[in-house]
Coordinates of C-alpha atoms in Angstrom, one line a residue:
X5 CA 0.0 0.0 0.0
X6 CA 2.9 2.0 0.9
X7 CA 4.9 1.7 -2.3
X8 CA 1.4 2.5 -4.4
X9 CA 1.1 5.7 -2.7
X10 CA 4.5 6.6 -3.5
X11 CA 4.7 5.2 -6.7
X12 CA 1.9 7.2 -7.9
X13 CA 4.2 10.7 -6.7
X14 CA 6.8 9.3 -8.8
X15 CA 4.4 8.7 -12.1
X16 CA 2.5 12.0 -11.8
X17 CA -0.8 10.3 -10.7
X18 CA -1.8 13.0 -8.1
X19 CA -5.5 11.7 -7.3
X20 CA -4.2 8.2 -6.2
X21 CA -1.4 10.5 -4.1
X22 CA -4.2 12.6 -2.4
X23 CA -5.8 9.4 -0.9
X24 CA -5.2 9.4 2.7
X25 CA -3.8 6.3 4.5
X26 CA -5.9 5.8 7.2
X27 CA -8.9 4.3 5.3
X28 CA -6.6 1.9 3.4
X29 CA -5.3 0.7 6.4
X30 CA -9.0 0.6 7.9
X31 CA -10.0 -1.6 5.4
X32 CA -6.9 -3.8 6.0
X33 CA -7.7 -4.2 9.2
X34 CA -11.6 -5.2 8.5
X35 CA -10.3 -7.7 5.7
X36 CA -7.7 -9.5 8.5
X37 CA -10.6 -9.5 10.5
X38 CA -12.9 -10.8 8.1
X39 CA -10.5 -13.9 7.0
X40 CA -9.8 -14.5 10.7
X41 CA -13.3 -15.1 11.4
X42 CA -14.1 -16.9 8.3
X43 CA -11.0 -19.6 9.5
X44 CA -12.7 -20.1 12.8
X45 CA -16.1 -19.8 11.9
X46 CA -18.6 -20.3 8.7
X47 CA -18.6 -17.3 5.6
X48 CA -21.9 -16.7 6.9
X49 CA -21.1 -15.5 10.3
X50 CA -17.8 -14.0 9.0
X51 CA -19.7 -11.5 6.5
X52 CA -22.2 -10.9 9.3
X53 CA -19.2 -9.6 11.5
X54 CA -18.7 -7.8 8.5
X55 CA -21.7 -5.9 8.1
X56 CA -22.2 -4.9 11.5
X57 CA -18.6 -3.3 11.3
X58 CA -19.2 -0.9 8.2
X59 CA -23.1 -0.4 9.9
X60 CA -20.9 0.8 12.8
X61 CA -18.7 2.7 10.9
X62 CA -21.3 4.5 9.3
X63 CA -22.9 5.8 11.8
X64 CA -19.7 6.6 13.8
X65 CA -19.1 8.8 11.1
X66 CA -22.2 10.4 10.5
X67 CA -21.9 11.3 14.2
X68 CA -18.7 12.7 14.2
X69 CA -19.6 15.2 11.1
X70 CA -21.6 16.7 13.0
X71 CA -20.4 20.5 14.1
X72 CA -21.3 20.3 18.1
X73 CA -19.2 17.3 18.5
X74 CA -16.0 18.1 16.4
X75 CA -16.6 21.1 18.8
X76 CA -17.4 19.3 21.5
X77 CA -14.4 17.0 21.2
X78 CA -11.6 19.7 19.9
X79 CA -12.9 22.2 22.5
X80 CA -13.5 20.1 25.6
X81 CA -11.4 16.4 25.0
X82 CA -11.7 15.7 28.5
X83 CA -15.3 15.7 29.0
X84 CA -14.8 13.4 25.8
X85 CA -12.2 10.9 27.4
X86 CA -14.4 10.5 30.4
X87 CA -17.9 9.9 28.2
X88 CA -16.0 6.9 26.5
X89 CA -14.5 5.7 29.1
X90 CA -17.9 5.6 31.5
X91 CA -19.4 4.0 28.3
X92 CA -16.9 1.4 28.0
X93 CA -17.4 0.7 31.6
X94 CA -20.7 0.2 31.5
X95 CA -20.9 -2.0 27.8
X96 CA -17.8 -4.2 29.7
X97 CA -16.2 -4.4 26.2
X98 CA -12.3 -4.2 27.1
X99 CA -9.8 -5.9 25.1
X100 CA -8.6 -7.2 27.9
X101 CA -9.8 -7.1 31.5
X102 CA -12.6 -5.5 32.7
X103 CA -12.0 -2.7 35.4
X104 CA -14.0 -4.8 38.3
X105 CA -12.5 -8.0 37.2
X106 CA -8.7 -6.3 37.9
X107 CA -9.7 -5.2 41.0
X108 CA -11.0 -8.5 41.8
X109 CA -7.9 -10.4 40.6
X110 CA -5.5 -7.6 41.8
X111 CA -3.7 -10.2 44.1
X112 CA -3.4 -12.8 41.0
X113 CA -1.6 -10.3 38.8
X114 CA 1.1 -9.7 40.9

């Protein structure tokens, strides 16, 4: 992906120069994710993990166009820290540990 985007620089191809990085790299992600579930699971559940991620993507980015919260965010980032942070607390949907269960297994992890 890297060499594309600097190959097209060196072959005057501006538009394919002007495409930023982060959504290639999204996509890469959701692809790896997509063939890691299809491995360990059927194409059908693997495309419905699928789905539900671009759904989500969606409409986290119809939410984040909005002006209040790119204000909200850029102007007050701590009130937005603690928002997601209460939320993931409350959803429980940590990559690893949960808050309670580290304070629960405190002892075990050292």
């Amino acid at each position: 992906v890297l060499g594309v985007l600097l190959g097209a620089v060196n072959i005057n191809l501006g538009s394919l120069s002007a495409v930023s990085i982060f959504p290639i790299l999204i996509l890469m992600l959701l692809t790896e994710n997509f063939i890691e579930v299809q491995t360990g699971k059927s194409r059908h559940e693997a495309t419905l993990v699928m789905l539900q991620t671009i759904v989500m993507a969606i409409i986290g980015a119809v939410i984040l166009k909005t002006n209040w919260v790119q204000k909200l965010v850029l102007l007050n980032p701590e009130i937005s820290l603690l928002v997601i942070a209460l939320f993931d607390i409350y959803v429980g949907k940590y990559v690893g540990l949960r808050a309670l269960e580290m304070w629960k297994f405190r002892k075990l992890m050292k």
